[in-house]
Amino acid sequence: MNLFKAKMMRFVIRLIMRICWWGKRPTKHSEGLVSAKRTEETIAVNNGCIRAFVYTPTAPAPRPIIVYYHGGGFVVGDIDAYDPVCRDICEKSGCLVVSIDYRLAPEYTCPTAADDSLAGLEWVMAYGQKLGGDPTRIFVAGDSAGGNLAAVTALQARDQFPETIKGQILIYPVTDHYSAETASYSENATGQGLTRNQMIWFWDQYLPSKLPKHDLATPLTLSNHTDLPPALVITAELDPLRDEGNAYAEKLLNSQVDVQDSMYRGEQHGFFGSFGPGKAHQKALSEIVTWIEKQSDKQR
């Protein structure tokens, strides 16, 4: 039953994103942009392979690299649905963008998505330069569950590949289990972009044991956040995940990590990826581009 529900939700989410982005993405005719070139790659992971889309901008090489993890509660979403999002990021930032199609729950429970995400980073470390990227300027990014995976990947990379990641972009990230019962879970329980009950169901698919903590799933609960790369943390005021995103930014700050924390007032969960390139999406993307440029300048 859970698998059937997950598959139906995947179909609906892909349809919604296609409708929201249809005809709204900037074109070379409307804004002087040339569409990013997209290629598909295959990445070997534990017990299988996953896909990745590589978006190459017209900006001259070598370019900063963004490893992007899509949202969807660890259960829905894929790189096809997020194609216009990643194209927009690539075109506006001038970065090489690699979108990772990590495996989803309930078919693959934790820590599969986290393992796939790290494998995606390792693949970028190995092949990024050949693709025209700059391996000294790698950023991880993601929204919602993808923000969780970006944070978890940064934590794993700190221990396994120190100083590889130059920044983490966490867009309304999942950082803790629903059992934490933050105020925003109650205040925004029936949010348009995400409800409390949906998030509980997502977690129960990803962590079927229903344990409230896991080193590769709940980054907020870890004891050591030192020596992590700079972070841009974006949250939405009307989001059930608002408080855990803000709490993660605070924990990073208290661990002497360079953090830029932005809360988008009046916005719902999903404003960046799910609902098309509206004003809030464009504002957030502009903030992301400026932040990446600032971090990249530090590496020159």
Short mmCIF file of C-alpha atoms in Angstrom, two decimals:
data_model
loop_
_atom_site.label_atom_id
_atom_site.label_comp_id
_atom_site.label_asym_id
_atom_site.label_seq_id
_atom_site.Cartn_x
_atom_site.Cartn_y
_atom_site.Cartn_z
CA MET A 1 0.00 0.00 0.00
CA ASN A 2 2.78 2.45 0.87
CA LEU A 3 4.59 1.68 -2.38
CA PHE A 4 1.43 2.28 -4.42
CA LYS A 5 0.85 5.58 -2.60
CA ALA A 6 4.47 6.61 -3.21
CA LYS A 7 4.22 5.87 -6.94
CA MET A 8 0.98 7.83 -7.24
CA MET A 9 2.53 10.77 -5.40
CA ARG A 10 5.56 10.69 -7.71
CA PHE A 11 3.28 10.93 -10.74
CA VAL A 12 1.30 13.81 -9.24
CA ILE A 13 4.38 15.78 -8.14
CA ARG A 14 6.00 15.44 -11.55
CA LEU A 15 2.77 16.64 -13.20
CA ILE A 16 2.45 19.61 -10.83
CA MET A 17 6.03 20.71 -11.42
CA ARG A 18 5.65 20.37 -15.16
CA ILE A 19 2.53 22.55 -15.10
CA CYS A 20 4.09 25.14 -12.78
CA TRP A 21 7.22 25.50 -14.88
CA TRP A 22 5.57 25.17 -18.29
CA GLY A 23 6.12 28.29 -20.36
CA LYS A 24 7.59 30.18 -17.39
CA ARG A 25 11.27 29.33 -17.59
CA PRO A 26 13.39 32.21 -18.92
CA THR A 27 14.43 31.77 -22.54
CA LYS A 28 17.16 33.28 -24.66
CA HIS A 29 14.47 35.37 -26.36
CA SER A 30 13.07 36.83 -23.14
CA GLU A 31 16.21 37.40 -21.09
CA GLY A 32 19.19 36.93 -23.37
CA LEU A 33 20.00 33.52 -21.96
CA VAL A 34 21.19 30.49 -23.88
CA SER A 35 19.81 27.24 -22.51
CA ALA A 36 22.26 25.05 -20.64
CA LYS A 37 23.45 21.91 -22.39
CA ARG A 38 22.30 18.73 -20.63
CA THR A 39 23.91 15.30 -20.75
CA GLU A 40 23.00 12.14 -18.87
CA GLU A 41 25.56 10.12 -16.94
CA THR A 42 25.51 6.86 -14.99
CA ILE A 43 27.06 6.59 -11.52
CA ALA A 44 27.94 3.28 -9.89
CA VAL A 45 26.58 2.92 -6.35
CA ASN A 46 26.21 0.11 -3.85
CA ASN A 47 24.19 -2.69 -5.46
CA GLY A 48 23.41 -0.79 -8.63
CA CYS A 49 23.65 2.41 -10.64
CA ILE A 50 21.91 5.78 -10.57
CA ARG A 51 21.46 8.50 -13.15
CA ALA A 52 22.75 12.04 -13.09
CA PHE A 53 22.06 15.02 -15.34
CA VAL A 54 25.01 17.31 -16.03
CA TYR A 55 24.16 20.89 -17.01
CA THR A 56 26.89 22.86 -18.74
CA PRO A 57 26.54 26.65 -19.00
CA THR A 58 27.96 28.91 -21.67
CA ALA A 59 30.29 30.48 -19.10
CA PRO A 60 33.95 29.68 -19.80
CA ALA A 61 35.62 26.73 -18.08
CA PRO A 62 36.69 25.94 -15.46
CA ARG A 63 33.41 26.62 -13.69
CA PRO A 64 32.33 26.13 -10.07
CA ILE A 65 30.41 22.87 -9.62
CA ILE A 66 27.07 22.51 -7.86
CA VAL A 67 26.06 18.98 -6.87
CA TYR A 68 22.27 19.22 -6.55
CA TYR A 69 19.95 16.90 -4.62
CA HIS A 70 16.24 17.27 -5.42
CA GLY A 71 13.47 17.50 -2.84
CA GLY A 72 10.53 15.20 -2.26
CA GLY A 73 10.56 13.82 1.27
CA PHE A 74 12.99 11.01 0.32
CA VAL A 75 9.99 9.41 -1.44
CA VAL A 76 9.02 11.48 -4.49
CA GLY A 77 10.75 13.72 -7.02
CA ASP A 78 13.47 12.91 -9.51
CA ILE A 79 15.97 14.61 -11.78
CA ASP A 80 13.44 14.74 -14.63
CA ALA A 81 10.97 16.75 -12.55
CA TYR A 82 13.77 19.07 -11.41
CA ASP A 83 15.18 19.60 -14.90
CA PRO A 84 13.88 23.20 -15.24
CA VAL A 85 15.06 24.04 -11.72
CA CYS A 86 18.60 22.86 -12.40
CA ARG A 87 18.66 24.51 -15.83
CA ASP A 88 17.69 27.79 -14.19
CA ILE A 89 20.42 27.42 -11.55
CA CYS A 90 23.00 26.59 -14.23
CA GLU A 91 22.06 29.47 -16.51
CA LYS A 92 21.86 32.10 -13.79
CA SER A 93 24.95 31.01 -11.85
CA GLY A 94 27.29 30.01 -14.68
CA CYS A 95 28.11 26.89 -12.67
CA LEU A 96 28.33 23.31 -13.86
CA VAL A 97 25.34 21.62 -12.19
CA VAL A 98 25.20 17.87 -11.54
CA SER A 99 21.74 16.66 -10.49
CA ILE A 100 21.83 13.33 -8.62
CA ASP A 101 18.97 10.81 -9.02
CA TYR A 102 19.38 9.11 -5.64
CA ARG A 103 17.19 6.09 -4.90
CA LEU A 104 13.90 6.65 -3.10
CA ALA A 105 11.96 5.18 -0.19
CA PRO A 106 10.04 3.01 0.51
CA GLU A 107 11.90 0.79 -1.98
CA TYR A 108 15.23 2.01 -0.58
CA THR A 109 15.27 3.13 3.03
CA CYS A 110 17.89 5.10 4.97
CA PRO A 111 20.85 5.25 4.48
CA THR A 112 20.59 4.46 0.74
CA ALA A 113 19.81 8.04 -0.32
CA ALA A 114 22.69 9.36 1.79
CA ASP A 115 25.06 6.75 0.37
CA ASP A 116 23.98 7.59 -3.19
CA SER A 117 24.46 11.28 -2.49
CA LEU A 118 28.02 10.73 -1.32
CA ALA A 119 28.68 8.52 -4.35
CA GLY A 120 27.46 11.39 -6.52
CA LEU A 121 29.97 13.72 -4.88
CA GLU A 122 32.77 11.21 -5.37
CA TRP A 123 31.85 10.90 -9.05
CA VAL A 124 32.02 14.68 -9.42
CA MET A 125 35.41 14.70 -7.69
CA ALA A 126 36.65 12.15 -10.24
CA TYR A 127 35.09 13.53 -13.43
CA GLY A 128 34.21 17.14 -12.74
CA GLN A 129 37.35 18.57 -14.31
CA LYS A 130 36.83 16.58 -17.53
CA LEU A 131 33.34 18.06 -17.74
CA GLY A 132 34.68 21.60 -17.54
CA GLY A 133 34.25 22.09 -13.82
CA ASP A 134 36.67 23.33 -11.21
CA PRO A 135 37.24 20.59 -8.60
CA THR A 136 38.57 23.19 -6.16
CA ARG A 137 35.15 24.90 -6.12
CA ILE A 138 32.57 22.20 -5.40
CA PHE A 139 29.30 23.12 -3.69
CA VAL A 140 26.52 20.82 -2.50
CA ALA A 141 22.95 22.06 -2.66
CA GLY A 142 19.41 20.81 -2.29
CA ASP A 143 15.89 21.66 -1.23
CA SER A 144 13.78 19.95 1.45
CA ALA A 145 14.92 16.30 1.62
CA GLY A 146 17.62 17.31 -0.84
CA GLY A 147 18.75 19.95 1.64
CA ASN A 148 19.03 17.16 4.20
CA LEU A 149 21.17 15.13 1.80
CA ALA A 150 23.37 18.12 1.02
CA ALA A 151 23.95 18.67 4.75
CA VAL A 152 24.60 14.97 5.38
CA THR A 153 26.98 14.82 2.40
CA ALA A 154 28.90 17.82 3.75
CA LEU A 155 29.24 16.04 7.10
CA GLN A 156 30.46 12.83 5.47
CA ALA A 157 32.86 14.69 3.20
CA ARG A 158 34.33 16.55 6.17
CA ASP A 159 35.43 13.21 7.61
CA GLN A 160 36.33 11.39 4.38
CA PHE A 161 37.42 14.15 1.97
CA PRO A 162 38.39 17.16 4.10
CA GLU A 163 38.06 20.59 2.47
CA THR A 164 36.62 19.16 -0.76
CA ILE A 165 33.30 20.98 -0.41
CA LYS A 166 33.58 24.76 -0.43
CA GLY A 167 29.99 25.51 0.51
CA GLN A 168 26.60 24.00 1.29
CA ILE A 169 23.33 25.51 0.10
CA LEU A 170 20.45 24.23 2.21
CA ILE A 171 17.01 25.31 0.98
CA TYR A 172 14.25 24.73 3.59
CA PRO A 173 16.16 21.60 4.66
CA VAL A 174 14.90 18.61 6.63
CA THR A 175 17.31 18.38 9.56
CA ASP A 176 15.42 16.48 12.27
CA HIS A 177 12.78 13.80 12.79
CA TYR A 178 9.14 14.82 13.19
CA SER A 179 9.17 13.61 16.81
CA ALA A 180 11.02 16.82 17.72
CA GLU A 181 7.62 18.56 17.34
CA THR A 182 8.87 22.07 16.67
CA ALA A 183 6.54 25.04 16.90
CA SER A 184 6.47 25.41 13.12
CA TYR A 185 5.21 21.82 12.80
CA SER A 186 2.11 22.94 14.69
CA GLU A 187 1.79 26.48 13.33
CA ASN A 188 2.12 25.34 9.71
CA ALA A 189 0.60 21.88 10.03
CA THR A 190 -1.67 22.39 7.03
CA GLY A 191 0.73 24.35 4.83
CA GLN A 192 0.04 24.44 1.09
CA GLY A 193 3.49 23.23 0.08
CA LEU A 194 3.90 20.60 2.81
CA THR A 195 1.74 19.40 5.69
CA ARG A 196 2.73 17.93 9.02
CA ASN A 197 1.00 14.64 8.18
CA GLN A 198 2.80 14.38 4.85
CA MET A 199 6.15 14.88 6.54
CA ILE A 200 5.35 12.23 9.14
CA TRP A 201 4.47 9.76 6.38
CA PHE A 202 7.64 10.59 4.45
CA TRP A 203 9.77 9.97 7.54
CA ASP A 204 8.03 6.66 8.24
CA GLN A 205 8.92 5.47 4.74
CA TYR A 206 12.54 6.62 4.99
CA LEU A 207 13.12 5.41 8.57
CA PRO A 208 10.71 2.45 8.86
CA SER A 209 12.12 1.55 12.27
CA LYS A 210 10.68 4.92 13.40
CA LEU A 211 13.84 5.66 15.35
CA PRO A 212 14.00 9.43 15.84
CA LYS A 213 17.75 9.71 15.24
CA HIS A 214 20.17 8.47 12.61
CA ASP A 215 23.63 9.83 11.82
CA LEU A 216 22.83 9.91 8.09
CA ALA A 217 19.28 11.24 8.41
CA THR A 218 19.05 13.76 11.26
CA PRO A 219 22.05 16.12 10.96
CA LEU A 220 20.66 18.45 13.63
CA THR A 221 21.03 15.75 16.30
CA LEU A 222 24.74 15.11 15.68
CA SER A 223 27.19 16.29 18.32
CA ASN A 224 29.96 17.59 16.05
CA HIS A 225 29.40 20.31 13.45
CA THR A 226 32.86 21.84 13.51
CA ASP A 227 35.08 22.21 10.43
CA LEU A 228 32.14 22.20 8.03
CA PRO A 229 32.13 24.37 4.89
CA PRO A 230 30.30 27.71 4.82
CA ALA A 231 26.53 27.40 4.61
CA LEU A 232 23.69 29.33 3.05
CA VAL A 233 20.49 28.28 4.83
CA ILE A 234 17.20 29.40 3.30
CA THR A 235 13.91 28.83 5.13
CA ALA A 236 10.25 29.71 4.51
CA GLU A 237 8.12 31.38 7.18
CA LEU A 238 5.00 29.26 6.57
CA ASP A 239 6.83 25.94 6.36
CA PRO A 240 6.59 23.08 8.90
CA LEU A 241 10.36 22.73 8.46
CA ARG A 242 11.12 26.38 9.28
CA ASP A 243 12.28 25.87 12.87
CA GLU A 244 14.55 22.90 12.22
CA GLY A 245 16.20 24.79 9.36
CA ASN A 246 16.76 27.79 11.61
CA ALA A 247 18.00 25.50 14.40
CA TYR A 248 20.54 23.92 12.06
CA ALA A 249 21.82 27.33 11.00
CA GLU A 250 22.19 28.27 14.67
CA LYS A 251 24.01 25.03 15.46
CA LEU A 252 26.45 25.66 12.61
CA LEU A 253 27.04 29.21 13.83
CA ASN A 254 27.71 27.95 17.34
CA SER A 255 30.26 25.56 15.83
CA GLN A 256 32.15 28.48 14.24
CA VAL A 257 30.88 27.74 10.73
CA ASP A 258 30.37 30.71 8.40
CA VAL A 259 26.58 30.90 7.93
CA GLN A 260 24.26 33.13 5.94
CA ASP A 261 20.71 32.53 7.19
CA SER A 262 17.71 33.85 5.25
CA MET A 263 14.05 33.35 6.08
CA TYR A 264 11.59 34.19 3.31
CA ARG A 265 8.58 35.77 4.96
CA GLY A 266 5.13 34.86 3.71
CA GLU A 267 6.46 31.92 1.71
CA GLN A 268 5.40 28.28 1.78
CA HIS A 269 7.51 25.15 1.58
CA GLY A 270 8.39 24.46 -2.05
CA PHE A 271 8.61 28.07 -3.24
CA PHE A 272 12.05 27.49 -4.73
CA GLY A 273 11.58 24.26 -6.65
CA SER A 274 8.00 23.10 -6.86
CA PHE A 275 5.90 26.08 -7.95
CA GLY A 276 7.75 27.55 -10.90
CA PRO A 277 10.09 30.55 -11.21
CA GLY A 278 8.06 33.06 -9.24
CA LYS A 279 9.40 36.17 -7.51
CA ALA A 280 10.52 34.30 -4.39
CA HIS A 281 12.32 31.68 -6.48
CA GLN A 282 14.12 34.38 -8.45
CA LYS A 283 15.05 36.27 -5.28
CA ALA A 284 16.42 33.12 -3.66
CA LEU A 285 18.32 32.15 -6.80
CA SER A 286 19.86 35.62 -6.95
CA GLU A 287 20.92 35.24 -3.32
CA ILE A 288 22.42 31.82 -4.08
CA VAL A 289 24.35 33.13 -7.09
CA THR A 290 25.77 36.06 -5.11
CA TRP A 291 26.75 33.77 -2.24
CA ILE A 292 28.48 31.29 -4.56
CA GLU A 293 30.42 34.12 -6.19
CA LYS A 294 31.55 35.32 -2.77
CA GLN A 295 32.67 31.85 -1.72
CA SER A 296 34.37 31.23 -5.09
CA ASP A 297 36.33 34.45 -4.79
CA LYS A 298 37.82 33.11 -1.55
CA GLN A 299 39.31 30.19 -3.50
CA ARG A 300 41.07 32.32 -6.11
#
